[in-house]
Amino acid sequence: ILVMSFLLAALWYCRRLYAYLAQLLKWYVFITNLSVLAEVDLLGYCAREWKGETKQAKQMKAAYEELFWRHHIKYIRQVRRDNYCALRAVLFQVFSQGIYFPSWMKERDILKLPEKLLYSQGCNWIQQYSFGPERYTGANVFGKLRKCIETLKTQWTEISGVKDHDERGNMCNILFSDESKEHKLYEAIKFIMLYQVVEAYEQMKNEQKRVPILFSLLFARDTSSDPLSFMMNHLNSIGDTGGLEQVEMFLLGYLLEVKIRVYRLYKFNTEEFQVNYPEEYHRDWQEVSLLTEDDHHYHIPIIRI
């Protein structure tokens, strides 16, 4: 009886230990997959990243001090350093703040945008659209785009409908630890950027109405003089070999109807230290903030007053 009791107790203990270790492993995998990390002290982060006494290190330390004392930025959330970085940092804040769909998206079914560009506006070159690191193009591009847009619409609707801030934060942590879903969100946003560019191009060509100045800047580039060249030379590389340039940042803020405030630390002590994307924004647009040391990788600054 004593031996049996001991064996049963040992079995129970082993099962509990196994369950605990499995849960611990699951939590470890979740944490390591997070693409937006928990907030850490801003000046502590600066001290770890910039230990030397070079001219650049001194400039960065001074810039971080400026953010801490004058702009009340006390913490920072590090964002995974890849070529979706800017999209990730912006979209994470849009979701976590519970910002709703922009007004223009409420007026139309965004799931039908791929077919609309193909059949209504004759953009059959969309089959050359590339999905970031997948570099996928082909006849099934419309099916893949629709799945991406469905994921964006579903996740945005679900998270923005949650009133509790902490619950929204937990939902965002789960979403932004799922790489497959994440990439679908970013590809959907990329395609909606293309849709906006096509719309603006047609309006400018037909002189239907005034378009924001950001589109004049976009089409003034030799590499994006029309929607096709914009897609081939800029949009297709996002997530793969390149990120968002300044013109694309303007476009991102415009289509999401948010003011993107960016603190550019390498521009410290210049007029370009703090910029807004787009420059033309409505007063009722909500704001998200980014912090960058190089205009390529972005983190999320946290203000505490």
GROMACS .gro file of C-alpha atoms in nm:
model
  305
    1ILE     CA    1   0.000   0.000   0.000
    2LEU     CA    2   0.282   0.239   0.091
    3VAL     CA    3   0.461   0.167  -0.237
    4MET     CA    4   0.142   0.223  -0.437
    5SER     CA    5   0.073   0.547  -0.254
    6PHE     CA    6   0.426   0.665  -0.324
    7LEU     CA    7   0.399   0.577  -0.694
    8LEU     CA    8   0.064   0.756  -0.728
    9ALA     CA    9   0.203   1.063  -0.553
   10ALA     CA   10   0.510   1.058  -0.777
   11LEU     CA   11   0.290   1.022  -1.087
   12TRP     CA   12   0.071   1.313  -0.979
   13TYR     CA   13   0.378   1.525  -0.911
   14CYS     CA   14   0.529   1.442  -1.250
   15ARG     CA   15   0.207   1.531  -1.429
   16ARG     CA   16   0.188   1.864  -1.246
   17LEU     CA   17   0.552   1.934  -1.325
   18TYR     CA   18   0.499   1.846  -1.693
   19ALA     CA   19   0.195   2.073  -1.714
   20TYR     CA   20   0.389   2.356  -1.549
   21LEU     CA   21   0.687   2.317  -1.782
   22ALA     CA   22   0.458   2.301  -2.086
   23GLN     CA   23   0.287   2.622  -1.976
   24LEU     CA   24   0.626   2.783  -1.911
   25LEU     CA   25   0.748   2.684  -2.257
   26LYS     CA   26   0.430   2.815  -2.416
   27TRP     CA   27   0.474   3.148  -2.236
   28TYR     CA   28   0.842   3.163  -2.338
   29VAL     CA   29   0.754   3.106  -2.703
   30PHE     CA   30   0.484   3.374  -2.679
   31ILE     CA   31   0.726   3.628  -2.527
   32THR     CA   32   1.002   3.558  -2.779
   33ASN     CA   33   0.755   3.595  -3.068
   34LEU     CA   34   0.631   3.937  -2.957
   35SER     CA   35   0.709   4.192  -3.225
   36VAL     CA   36   0.631   4.485  -2.990
   37LEU     CA   37   0.799   4.445  -2.652
   38ALA     CA   38   0.677   4.567  -2.314
   39GLU     CA   39   0.770   4.921  -2.216
   40VAL     CA   40   1.108   4.988  -2.055
   41ASP     CA   41   1.261   5.300  -1.901
   42LEU     CA   42   1.368   5.544  -2.176
   43LEU     CA   43   1.695   5.664  -2.023
   44GLY     CA   44   1.786   5.309  -1.918
   45TYR     CA   45   1.736   5.197  -2.277
   46CYS     CA   46   1.953   5.486  -2.399
   47ALA     CA   47   2.231   5.397  -2.154
   48ARG     CA   48   2.238   5.038  -2.279
   49GLU     CA   49   2.232   5.132  -2.648
   50TRP     CA   50   2.474   5.428  -2.643
   51LYS     CA   51   2.764   5.356  -2.408
   52GLY     CA   52   3.048   5.524  -2.595
   53GLU     CA   53   3.167   5.884  -2.605
   54THR     CA   54   3.164   5.932  -2.980
   55LYS     CA   55   3.002   6.239  -3.133
   56GLN     CA   56   2.703   6.032  -3.243
   57ALA     CA   57   2.662   5.872  -2.899
   58LYS     CA   58   2.671   6.212  -2.729
   59GLN     CA   59   2.410   6.346  -2.972
   60MET     CA   60   2.181   6.049  -2.911
   61LYS     CA   61   2.214   6.079  -2.532
   62ALA     CA   62   2.127   6.448  -2.553
   63ALA     CA   63   1.827   6.369  -2.774
   64TYR     CA   64   1.696   6.106  -2.531
   65GLU     CA   65   1.740   6.351  -2.242
   66GLU     CA   66   1.539   6.606  -2.440
   67LEU     CA   67   1.256   6.355  -2.491
   68PHE     CA   68   1.256   6.260  -2.124
   69TRP     CA   69   1.253   6.608  -1.971
   70ARG     CA   70   1.082   6.833  -2.228
   71HIS     CA   71   0.846   6.594  -2.406
   72HIS     CA   72   0.760   6.379  -2.100
   73ILE     CA   73   0.851   6.055  -2.279
   74LYS     CA   74   0.946   5.827  -1.992
   75TYR     CA   75   0.927   5.481  -2.151
   76ILE     CA   76   0.981   5.310  -2.484
   77ARG     CA   77   0.837   4.998  -2.647
   78GLN     CA   78   1.088   4.836  -2.879
   79VAL     CA   79   0.956   4.722  -3.216
   80ARG     CA   80   1.102   4.433  -3.415
   81ARG     CA   81   1.367   4.560  -3.654
   82ASP     CA   82   1.255   4.442  -3.996
   83ASN     CA   83   1.120   4.609  -4.308
   84TYR     CA   84   0.763   4.613  -4.171
   85CYS     CA   85   0.885   4.814  -3.872
   86ALA     CA   86   0.707   5.145  -3.943
   87LEU     CA   87   0.379   4.976  -4.038
   88ARG     CA   88   0.398   4.763  -3.722
   89ALA     CA   89   0.466   5.058  -3.490
   90VAL     CA   90   0.177   5.262  -3.634
   91LEU     CA   91  -0.079   4.984  -3.661
   92PHE     CA   92  -0.005   4.854  -3.311
   93GLN     CA   93  -0.093   5.196  -3.170
   94VAL     CA   94  -0.402   5.233  -3.387
   95PHE     CA   95  -0.531   4.901  -3.251
   96SER     CA   96  -0.419   4.945  -2.890
   97GLN     CA   97  -0.573   5.294  -2.871
   98GLY     CA   98  -0.902   5.162  -3.008
   99ILE     CA   99  -0.898   5.399  -3.305
  100TYR     CA  100  -1.185   5.320  -3.541
  101PHE     CA  101  -1.182   5.280  -3.917
  102PRO     CA  102  -1.114   5.606  -4.105
  103SER     CA  103  -1.426   5.774  -4.239
  104TRP     CA  104  -1.363   5.685  -4.604
  105MET     CA  105  -1.339   5.312  -4.520
  106LYS     CA  106  -1.681   5.322  -4.354
  107GLU     CA  107  -1.834   5.439  -4.681
  108ARG     CA  108  -1.721   5.144  -4.895
  109ASP     CA  109  -1.655   4.772  -4.873
  110ILE     CA  110  -1.277   4.744  -4.857
  111LEU     CA  111  -1.300   4.371  -4.934
  112LYS     CA  112  -1.396   4.462  -5.290
  113LEU     CA  113  -1.104   4.699  -5.353
  114PRO     CA  114  -0.887   4.446  -5.546
  115GLU     CA  115  -1.169   4.362  -5.787
  116LYS     CA  116  -1.261   4.728  -5.819
  117LEU     CA  117  -0.912   4.823  -5.933
  118LEU     CA  118  -0.907   4.536  -6.181
  119TYR     CA  119  -1.254   4.559  -6.334
  120SER     CA  120  -1.356   4.923  -6.286
  121GLN     CA  121  -1.020   5.089  -6.344
  122GLY     CA  122  -0.846   4.832  -6.562
  123CYS     CA  123  -0.540   4.782  -6.342
  124ASN     CA  124  -0.456   4.431  -6.459
  125TRP     CA  125  -0.091   4.495  -6.368
  126ILE     CA  126  -0.192   4.431  -6.003
  127GLN     CA  127  -0.100   4.068  -6.071
  128GLN     CA  128   0.261   4.186  -6.030
  129TYR     CA  129   0.192   4.284  -5.669
  130SER     CA  130   0.448   4.128  -5.434
  131PHE     CA  131   0.375   4.019  -5.076
  132GLY     CA  132   0.686   4.138  -4.895
  133PRO     CA  133   0.936   3.858  -4.817
  134GLU     CA  134   0.712   3.605  -4.997
  135ARG     CA  135   0.779   3.778  -5.330
  136TYR     CA  136   0.461   3.615  -5.454
  137THR     CA  137   0.302   3.723  -5.779
  138GLY     CA  138   0.061   3.540  -6.005
  139ALA     CA  139  -0.297   3.471  -6.096
  140ASN     CA  140  -0.401   3.408  -5.734
  141VAL     CA  141  -0.291   3.753  -5.619
  142PHE     CA  142  -0.653   3.867  -5.579
  143GLY     CA  143  -0.739   3.575  -5.351
  144LYS     CA  144  -0.434   3.646  -5.134
  145LEU     CA  145  -0.515   4.017  -5.120
  146ARG     CA  146  -0.874   3.945  -5.018
  147LYS     CA  147  -0.755   3.722  -4.732
  148CYS     CA  148  -0.520   3.996  -4.615
  149ILE     CA  149  -0.794   4.259  -4.621
  150GLU     CA  150  -1.037   4.023  -4.446
  151THR     CA  151  -0.782   3.972  -4.168
  152LEU     CA  152  -0.732   4.348  -4.132
  153LYS     CA  153  -1.106   4.420  -4.123
  154THR     CA  154  -1.183   4.137  -3.878
  155GLN     CA  155  -0.902   4.219  -3.635
  156TRP     CA  156  -0.961   4.595  -3.651
  157THR     CA  157  -1.336   4.556  -3.592
  158GLU     CA  158  -1.286   4.315  -3.303
  159ILE     CA  159  -1.016   4.509  -3.118
  160SER     CA  160  -1.162   4.857  -3.168
  161GLY     CA  161  -1.491   4.730  -3.028
  162VAL     CA  162  -1.331   4.651  -2.691
  163LYS     CA  163  -1.369   4.938  -2.444
  164ASP     CA  164  -1.127   4.819  -2.175
  165HIS     CA  165  -0.773   4.945  -2.245
  166ASP     CA  166  -0.596   4.654  -2.074
  167GLU     CA  167  -0.803   4.396  -2.262
  168ARG     CA  168  -0.723   4.569  -2.592
  169GLY     CA  169  -0.356   4.560  -2.496
  170ASN     CA  170  -0.369   4.186  -2.433
  171MET     CA  171  -0.544   4.128  -2.765
  172CYS     CA  172  -0.277   4.331  -2.943
  173ASN     CA  173   0.002   4.135  -2.774
  174ILE     CA  174  -0.153   3.811  -2.897
  175LEU     CA  175  -0.210   3.944  -3.249
  176PHE     CA  176   0.137   4.093  -3.282
  177SER     CA  177   0.301   3.765  -3.177
  178ASP     CA  178   0.142   3.582  -3.473
  179GLU     CA  179   0.372   3.650  -3.766
  180SER     CA  180   0.135   3.512  -4.029
  181LYS     CA  181  -0.155   3.735  -3.922
  182GLU     CA  182   0.078   4.032  -3.878
  183HIS     CA  183   0.206   4.008  -4.232
  184LYS     CA  184  -0.150   3.992  -4.365
  185LEU     CA  185  -0.229   4.319  -4.183
  186TYR     CA  186   0.070   4.495  -4.337
  187GLU     CA  187   0.004   4.364  -4.686
  188ALA     CA  188  -0.356   4.482  -4.660
  189ILE     CA  189  -0.239   4.830  -4.561
  190LYS     CA  190   0.013   4.830  -4.845
  191PHE     CA  191  -0.258   4.744  -5.095
  192ILE     CA  192  -0.491   5.013  -4.957
  193MET     CA  193  -0.205   5.259  -5.003
  194LEU     CA  194  -0.191   5.151  -5.368
  195TYR     CA  195  -0.568   5.195  -5.399
  196GLN     CA  196  -0.540   5.552  -5.267
  197VAL     CA  197  -0.261   5.627  -5.513
  198VAL     CA  198  -0.467   5.497  -5.807
  199GLU     CA  199  -0.768   5.704  -5.697
  200ALA     CA  200  -0.559   6.020  -5.664
  201TYR     CA  201  -0.389   5.960  -5.999
  202GLU     CA  202  -0.725   5.932  -6.177
  203GLN     CA  203  -0.855   6.244  -6.003
  204MET     CA  204  -0.547   6.445  -6.100
  205LYS     CA  205  -0.559   6.318  -6.458
  206ASN     CA  206  -0.927   6.406  -6.496
  207GLU     CA  207  -0.899   6.724  -6.286
  208GLN     CA  208  -1.199   6.605  -6.084
  209LYS     CA  209  -1.099   6.766  -5.752
  210ARG     CA  210  -0.801   6.890  -5.556
  211VAL     CA  211  -0.592   6.613  -5.405
  212PRO     CA  212  -0.361   6.645  -5.102
  213ILE     CA  213  -0.013   6.773  -5.178
  214LEU     CA  214   0.142   6.444  -5.070
  215PHE     CA  215   0.028   6.290  -5.400
  216SER     CA  216   0.201   6.565  -5.597
  217LEU     CA  217   0.519   6.484  -5.406
  218LEU     CA  218   0.473   6.113  -5.472
  219PHE     CA  219   0.416   6.148  -5.846
  220ALA     CA  220   0.702   6.401  -5.875
  221ARG     CA  221   0.952   6.121  -5.805
  222ASP     CA  222   1.101   5.963  -6.117
  223THR     CA  223   1.050   5.623  -5.956
  224SER     CA  224   0.676   5.670  -5.886
  225SER     CA  225   0.540   5.889  -6.163
  226ASP     CA  226   0.230   5.667  -6.192
  227PRO     CA  227   0.063   5.392  -5.981
  228LEU     CA  228   0.241   5.106  -6.161
  229SER     CA  229   0.589   5.248  -6.105
  230PHE     CA  230   0.495   5.328  -5.745
  231MET     CA  231   0.400   4.965  -5.689
  232MET     CA  232   0.699   4.816  -5.869
  233ASN     CA  233   0.970   5.049  -5.733
  234HIS     CA  234   0.846   5.121  -5.382
  235LEU     CA  235   0.547   4.924  -5.256
  236ASN     CA  236   0.666   4.576  -5.355
  237SER     CA  237   0.991   4.616  -5.161
  238ILE     CA  238   0.820   4.707  -4.831
  239GLY     CA  239   0.855   4.414  -4.594
  240ASP     CA  240   1.123   4.257  -4.814
  241THR     CA  241   1.424   4.473  -4.898
  242GLY     CA  242   1.305   4.814  -4.780
  243GLY     CA  243   1.072   5.003  -4.550
  244LEU     CA  244   0.861   5.316  -4.577
  245GLU     CA  245   1.018   5.636  -4.708
  246GLN     CA  246   0.893   5.977  -4.597
  247VAL     CA  247   0.640   6.009  -4.880
  248GLU     CA  248   0.494   5.670  -4.790
  249MET     CA  249   0.472   5.785  -4.425
  250PHE     CA  250   0.263   6.081  -4.542
  251LEU     CA  251   0.041   5.841  -4.735
  252LEU     CA  252   0.006   5.605  -4.437
  253GLY     CA  253  -0.114   5.881  -4.206
  254TYR     CA  254  -0.353   6.009  -4.472
  255LEU     CA  255  -0.523   5.675  -4.540
  256LEU     CA  256  -0.553   5.585  -4.169
  257GLU     CA  257  -0.664   5.941  -4.084
  258VAL     CA  258  -0.417   5.967  -3.797
  259LYS     CA  259  -0.144   6.220  -3.729
  260ILE     CA  260   0.187   6.035  -3.705
  261ARG     CA  261   0.424   6.236  -3.486
  262VAL     CA  262   0.783   6.121  -3.531
  263TYR     CA  263   1.080   6.213  -3.311
  264ARG     CA  264   1.388   6.182  -3.533
  265LEU     CA  265   1.679   6.160  -3.289
  266TYR     CA  266   1.954   6.190  -3.549
  267LYS     CA  267   1.801   6.528  -3.642
  268PHE     CA  268   1.836   6.659  -3.284
  269ASN     CA  269   1.877   7.039  -3.260
  270THR     CA  270   1.726   7.093  -3.606
  271GLU     CA  271   1.377   7.185  -3.726
  272GLU     CA  272   1.332   6.827  -3.844
  273PHE     CA  273   1.375   6.675  -3.498
  274GLN     CA  274   0.996   6.648  -3.465
  275VAL     CA  275   0.779   6.604  -3.774
  276ASN     CA  276   0.419   6.513  -3.850
  277TYR     CA  277   0.296   6.279  -4.122
  278PRO     CA  278   0.102   6.405  -4.307
  279GLU     CA  279   0.162   6.778  -4.265
  280GLU     CA  280  -0.198   6.844  -4.374
  281TYR     CA  281  -0.411   6.674  -4.111
  282HIS     CA  282  -0.755   6.733  -3.963
  283ARG     CA  283  -0.795   6.849  -3.606
  284ASP     CA  284  -1.020   6.556  -3.519
  285TRP     CA  285  -0.762   6.297  -3.626
  286GLN     CA  286  -0.611   6.102  -3.341
  287GLU     CA  287  -0.235   6.086  -3.291
  288VAL     CA  288   0.024   5.810  -3.275
  289SER     CA  289   0.392   5.868  -3.198
  290LEU     CA  290   0.711   5.709  -3.325
  291LEU     CA  291   1.076   5.740  -3.228
  292THR     CA  292   1.357   5.674  -3.472
  293GLU     CA  293   1.734   5.701  -3.474
  294ASP     CA  294   1.772   5.657  -3.850
  295ASP     CA  295   1.436   5.693  -4.033
  296HIS     CA  296   1.438   5.318  -4.092
  297HIS     CA  297   1.375   5.147  -3.758
  298TYR     CA  298   1.101   5.282  -3.534
  299HIS     CA  299   1.002   5.236  -3.170
  300ILE     CA  300   0.699   5.351  -2.972
  301PRO     CA  301   0.752   5.631  -2.718
  302ILE     CA  302   0.532   5.631  -2.407
  303ILE     CA  303   0.438   5.965  -2.249
  304ARG     CA  304   0.387   5.992  -1.873
  305ILE     CA  305   0.307   6.331  -1.718
   0.00000   0.00000   0.00000
